[in-house]
Amino acid sequence: MEWLIFGFLSFWAVLSVMGVLFFRNPVHAILSFLSLILAVAGMFMHLGAELLAGLQLVIYAVAIVVFYVLVITTIPWEKVKRFEGFYKREFFAGFPILIFTFLLISYAILKGEFASLNVATGDNVRDVGKSLFTTYLFPFEVASVILLTAMIGAILLGRKEE
Amino acid sequence: MTIEKAYLLISIFLFLSGLLGVIIRKNLITLLVSTELMLNGVNLALASIDSILGGVEGQVLALFVLTVAASEVAVGLGLVVALFRLKGYEGSSEITHLRG
């Protein structure tokens, strides 16, 4: 049963990745990215990370994808037409190298032994929240500064020149 | 081969596909989508290693990766819109000057 769920989710994810890489139209690429996000949220659910799955849906599928589509609508469509698709020469140069890297890393994963802490876990959301607000409190506060800086930067970049 | 190792393989595949997309795509917006693909692969690897080890630290780190992804999208799309409005560039092969 576990392998059935894994097979379904991974097949879905691989199809969506092919869509992101090879669709000519940017809107179609972003829609297949949305499909990939749903597949990855299912994988998080299967791995027992429920909080991460929910945040993946809220942040990626709602905020980021809508932002991409809004930006695409602001750019005139006939100008985008010139730069659809992908570079063929770079594809044939890069693809074998990346296949080789994938085989190397997957060999290391399949042959390697992983350590095991065996911490007894119960409620995933409670555990993550407890760890986030006690041990990782300072990085959590710094993340708010990162978001504020990104907001100011986006406003500065997006304003009209006088 | 356990199910967590299989998920690690999928995450490596996602990361390398994002790298391939950054190399080969022509449009700047789809190039940013490919970087999102790489970040998703890293998040999946963190969650599956958490499932192997039995802790929650990887998921906390994945939350910070989500934060960085959100701010990266805001700044990156702002840059793309500014480049298009000032210069009319929309392809990754046209940006060849740092200034001017």
Coordinates of C-alpha atoms in Angstrom, one line a residue:
Chain A
M1 CA 0.0 0.0 0.0
E2 CA 2.8 2.4 0.9
W3 CA 4.6 1.6 -2.4
L4 CA 1.3 2.2 -4.2
I5 CA 1.0 5.7 -2.8
F6 CA 4.6 6.3 -3.5
G7 CA 4.3 5.2 -7.1
F8 CA 1.2 7.3 -7.7
L9 CA 2.8 10.5 -6.2
S10 CA 6.2 10.1 -7.8
F11 CA 4.6 9.4 -11.2
W12 CA 2.5 12.5 -10.8
A13 CA 5.6 14.5 -9.7
V14 CA 7.7 13.3 -12.6
L15 CA 5.0 14.2 -15.2
S16 CA 4.6 17.7 -13.7
V17 CA 8.4 18.2 -13.7
M18 CA 8.4 17.4 -17.4
G19 CA 5.7 20.0 -17.9
V20 CA 7.7 22.6 -16.1
L21 CA 10.8 22.0 -18.1
F22 CA 9.4 21.6 -21.6
F23 CA 6.1 23.5 -22.0
R24 CA 6.6 26.5 -24.3
N25 CA 4.0 28.7 -22.8
P26 CA 5.0 30.2 -19.4
V27 CA 1.4 30.0 -18.1
H28 CA 1.3 26.3 -18.8
A29 CA 4.7 25.8 -17.1
I30 CA 3.4 27.6 -14.0
L31 CA 0.2 25.5 -14.0
S32 CA 2.3 22.3 -14.1
F33 CA 4.3 23.7 -11.3
L34 CA 1.1 24.0 -9.3
S35 CA 0.4 20.4 -10.0
L36 CA 3.9 19.5 -8.8
I37 CA 3.3 21.4 -5.5
L38 CA 0.1 19.4 -4.9
A39 CA 2.1 16.2 -5.5
V40 CA 4.9 17.3 -3.1
A41 CA 2.3 18.2 -0.4
G42 CA 1.0 14.6 -0.7
M43 CA 4.5 13.3 -0.3
F44 CA 4.9 15.4 2.9
M45 CA 1.7 14.0 4.2
H46 CA 2.9 10.5 3.5
L47 CA 6.2 11.2 5.3
G48 CA 4.4 12.4 8.4
A49 CA 5.1 16.1 8.1
E50 CA 1.5 17.4 8.2
L51 CA 2.4 21.0 9.2
L52 CA 4.8 21.3 6.2
A53 CA 2.2 19.9 3.9
G54 CA -0.4 22.5 5.0
L55 CA 2.2 25.3 4.7
Q56 CA 3.2 24.1 1.3
L57 CA -0.4 24.4 0.2
V58 CA -0.9 27.8 1.8
I59 CA 2.4 29.5 0.8
Y60 CA 3.2 27.9 -2.6
A61 CA -0.1 26.9 -4.1
V62 CA -1.9 30.1 -3.0
A63 CA 0.6 32.9 -2.6
I64 CA 3.5 32.2 -5.0
V65 CA 1.6 30.8 -8.0
V66 CA -0.9 33.6 -7.9
F67 CA 2.0 36.1 -7.7
Y68 CA 3.6 34.5 -10.8
V69 CA 0.4 34.6 -12.8
L70 CA -0.2 38.3 -11.8
V71 CA 3.3 39.2 -13.0
I72 CA 2.8 37.4 -16.3
T73 CA -0.4 39.3 -16.9
T74 CA 1.5 42.6 -16.5
I75 CA 4.0 41.8 -19.3
P76 CA 2.8 42.3 -22.9
W77 CA 2.2 38.9 -24.5
E78 CA 3.7 39.5 -28.0
K79 CA 7.1 40.4 -26.5
V80 CA 7.2 37.2 -24.5
K81 CA 6.6 35.2 -27.7
R82 CA 10.3 35.6 -28.7
F83 CA 11.6 33.8 -25.7
E84 CA 9.6 30.6 -25.4
G85 CA 10.9 27.1 -25.2
F86 CA 14.5 26.2 -24.3
Y87 CA 18.0 26.2 -25.6
K88 CA 18.6 22.9 -27.5
R89 CA 22.5 22.9 -27.4
E90 CA 22.6 23.6 -23.7
F91 CA 20.1 20.8 -23.1
F92 CA 22.2 18.2 -25.0
A93 CA 25.3 19.5 -23.1
G94 CA 23.8 19.5 -19.7
F95 CA 21.6 16.5 -19.7
P96 CA 24.3 13.7 -19.6
I97 CA 26.2 15.5 -16.8
L98 CA 23.0 15.7 -14.7
I99 CA 22.2 12.1 -15.4
F100 CA 25.7 11.1 -14.3
T101 CA 25.3 13.2 -11.1
F102 CA 21.9 11.6 -10.4
L103 CA 23.4 8.1 -10.7
L104 CA 26.3 9.0 -8.5
I105 CA 24.2 10.5 -5.7
S106 CA 21.6 7.7 -5.9
Y107 CA 24.4 5.1 -5.6
A108 CA 25.6 6.9 -2.5
I109 CA 22.0 7.0 -1.0
L110 CA 21.2 3.3 -1.8
K111 CA 24.5 2.0 -0.5
G112 CA 24.8 4.3 2.5
E113 CA 23.6 3.6 6.1
F114 CA 21.6 6.2 7.9
A115 CA 21.8 6.9 11.6
S116 CA 18.6 6.6 13.6
L117 CA 17.7 8.7 16.6
N118 CA 14.4 6.9 17.4
V119 CA 12.8 9.8 19.2
A120 CA 9.3 8.9 20.2
T121 CA 7.1 11.3 18.2
G122 CA 3.4 11.9 18.7
D123 CA 1.7 15.0 17.3
N124 CA 3.7 16.4 14.4
V125 CA 2.4 19.9 14.6
R126 CA 2.9 20.1 18.3
D127 CA 6.5 18.8 18.1
V128 CA 7.4 21.2 15.3
G129 CA 5.9 24.2 17.1
K130 CA 7.6 23.3 20.3
S131 CA 11.0 23.0 18.6
L132 CA 10.4 26.2 16.6
F133 CA 9.5 28.4 19.5
T134 CA 12.1 27.1 22.0
T135 CA 15.3 26.0 20.3
Y136 CA 14.9 27.9 17.0
L137 CA 13.3 31.1 18.4
F138 CA 16.1 33.4 17.2
P139 CA 16.2 32.1 13.6
F140 CA 12.4 32.4 13.6
E141 CA 12.7 36.1 14.6
V142 CA 15.4 36.7 11.9
A143 CA 13.1 35.2 9.3
S144 CA 10.7 38.1 10.0
V145 CA 13.5 40.5 9.2
I146 CA 14.2 38.7 6.0
L147 CA 10.6 39.0 4.9
L148 CA 10.6 42.7 5.8
T149 CA 13.7 43.3 3.8
A150 CA 12.3 41.4 0.8
M151 CA 9.1 43.5 1.0
I152 CA 11.0 46.8 1.0
G153 CA 13.2 45.5 -1.8
A154 CA 10.2 44.5 -3.9
I155 CA 8.5 47.9 -3.4
L156 CA 11.7 49.8 -4.3
L157 CA 12.2 47.6 -7.4
G158 CA 8.6 47.8 -8.5
R159 CA 7.9 51.5 -8.2
K160 CA 7.8 53.8 -11.3
E161 CA 10.8 56.0 -12.0
E162 CA 9.9 59.7 -11.7
Chain B
M1 CA 15.4 0.0 0.0
T2 CA 13.0 1.6 2.3
I3 CA 10.3 4.1 1.3
E4 CA 12.3 7.1 2.7
K5 CA 15.3 6.3 0.5
A6 CA 12.9 6.3 -2.5
Y7 CA 11.6 9.7 -1.5
L8 CA 15.3 10.9 -1.2
L9 CA 15.8 9.7 -4.8
I10 CA 12.7 11.7 -5.9
S11 CA 14.1 14.8 -4.1
I12 CA 17.4 14.5 -5.9
F13 CA 15.5 14.2 -9.2
L14 CA 13.5 17.3 -8.4
F15 CA 16.7 19.3 -7.5
L16 CA 18.6 18.2 -10.7
S17 CA 15.6 18.9 -12.9
G18 CA 15.4 22.4 -11.4
L19 CA 19.1 22.9 -12.2
L20 CA 18.5 21.7 -15.8
G21 CA 15.6 24.1 -16.1
V22 CA 17.8 27.0 -14.9
I23 CA 20.4 26.0 -17.5
I24 CA 18.1 25.5 -20.5
R25 CA 15.0 27.8 -20.2
K26 CA 14.8 31.0 -22.3
N27 CA 12.2 33.0 -20.4
L28 CA 13.2 34.7 -17.2
I29 CA 9.9 33.8 -15.4
T30 CA 10.2 30.1 -16.1
L31 CA 13.8 30.3 -15.0
L32 CA 12.5 31.5 -11.6
V33 CA 10.0 28.7 -11.5
S34 CA 12.9 26.2 -12.0
T35 CA 14.6 27.7 -8.9
E36 CA 11.4 27.0 -7.0
L37 CA 11.7 23.4 -8.2
M38 CA 15.1 23.2 -6.6
L39 CA 13.8 24.5 -3.3
N40 CA 11.0 22.0 -3.4
G41 CA 13.5 19.2 -3.8
V42 CA 15.5 20.4 -0.8
N43 CA 12.4 20.5 1.3
L44 CA 11.4 17.0 0.3
A45 CA 14.9 15.8 1.2
L46 CA 14.7 17.4 4.6
A47 CA 11.3 15.9 5.3
S48 CA 12.4 12.4 4.3
I49 CA 15.6 12.5 6.3
D50 CA 13.4 13.6 9.3
S51 CA 11.3 10.6 8.7
I52 CA 14.5 8.4 8.8
L53 CA 15.9 10.0 11.9
G54 CA 12.7 10.5 13.8
G55 CA 13.2 14.2 14.7
V56 CA 11.6 17.4 13.7
E57 CA 14.6 19.6 13.1
G58 CA 14.6 19.1 9.3
Q59 CA 11.0 20.3 9.1
V60 CA 11.9 23.5 11.1
L61 CA 14.7 24.1 8.6
A62 CA 12.2 23.5 5.7
L63 CA 10.0 26.2 7.2
F64 CA 12.9 28.6 6.9
V65 CA 13.4 27.5 3.3
L66 CA 9.8 28.3 2.7
T67 CA 10.4 31.8 4.0
V68 CA 13.4 32.3 1.8
A69 CA 11.4 31.0 -1.2
A70 CA 8.7 33.6 -0.6
S71 CA 11.1 36.5 -0.3
E72 CA 13.1 35.3 -3.3
V73 CA 10.0 35.3 -5.4
A74 CA 9.1 38.8 -4.3
V75 CA 12.5 40.2 -5.1
G76 CA 13.1 38.1 -8.3
L77 CA 9.8 39.0 -9.9
G78 CA 10.3 42.6 -9.0
L79 CA 13.7 42.5 -10.8
V80 CA 12.1 40.8 -13.8
V81 CA 9.4 43.5 -14.0
A82 CA 11.9 46.3 -13.5
L83 CA 14.2 44.9 -16.3
F84 CA 11.3 44.5 -18.6
R85 CA 9.9 48.0 -18.0
L86 CA 13.3 49.8 -18.2
K87 CA 15.0 47.7 -21.0
G88 CA 12.3 45.5 -22.6
Y89 CA 14.3 42.4 -21.8
E90 CA 12.4 39.2 -21.3
G91 CA 15.0 36.5 -22.2
S92 CA 17.9 35.1 -20.3
S93 CA 20.3 35.6 -23.2
E94 CA 19.7 39.3 -23.5
I95 CA 21.0 40.4 -20.1
T96 CA 24.7 40.7 -20.9
H97 CA 25.6 44.0 -19.3
L98 CA 25.9 44.6 -15.6
R99 CA 25.2 48.3 -16.0
G100 CA 24.0 50.6 -18.7

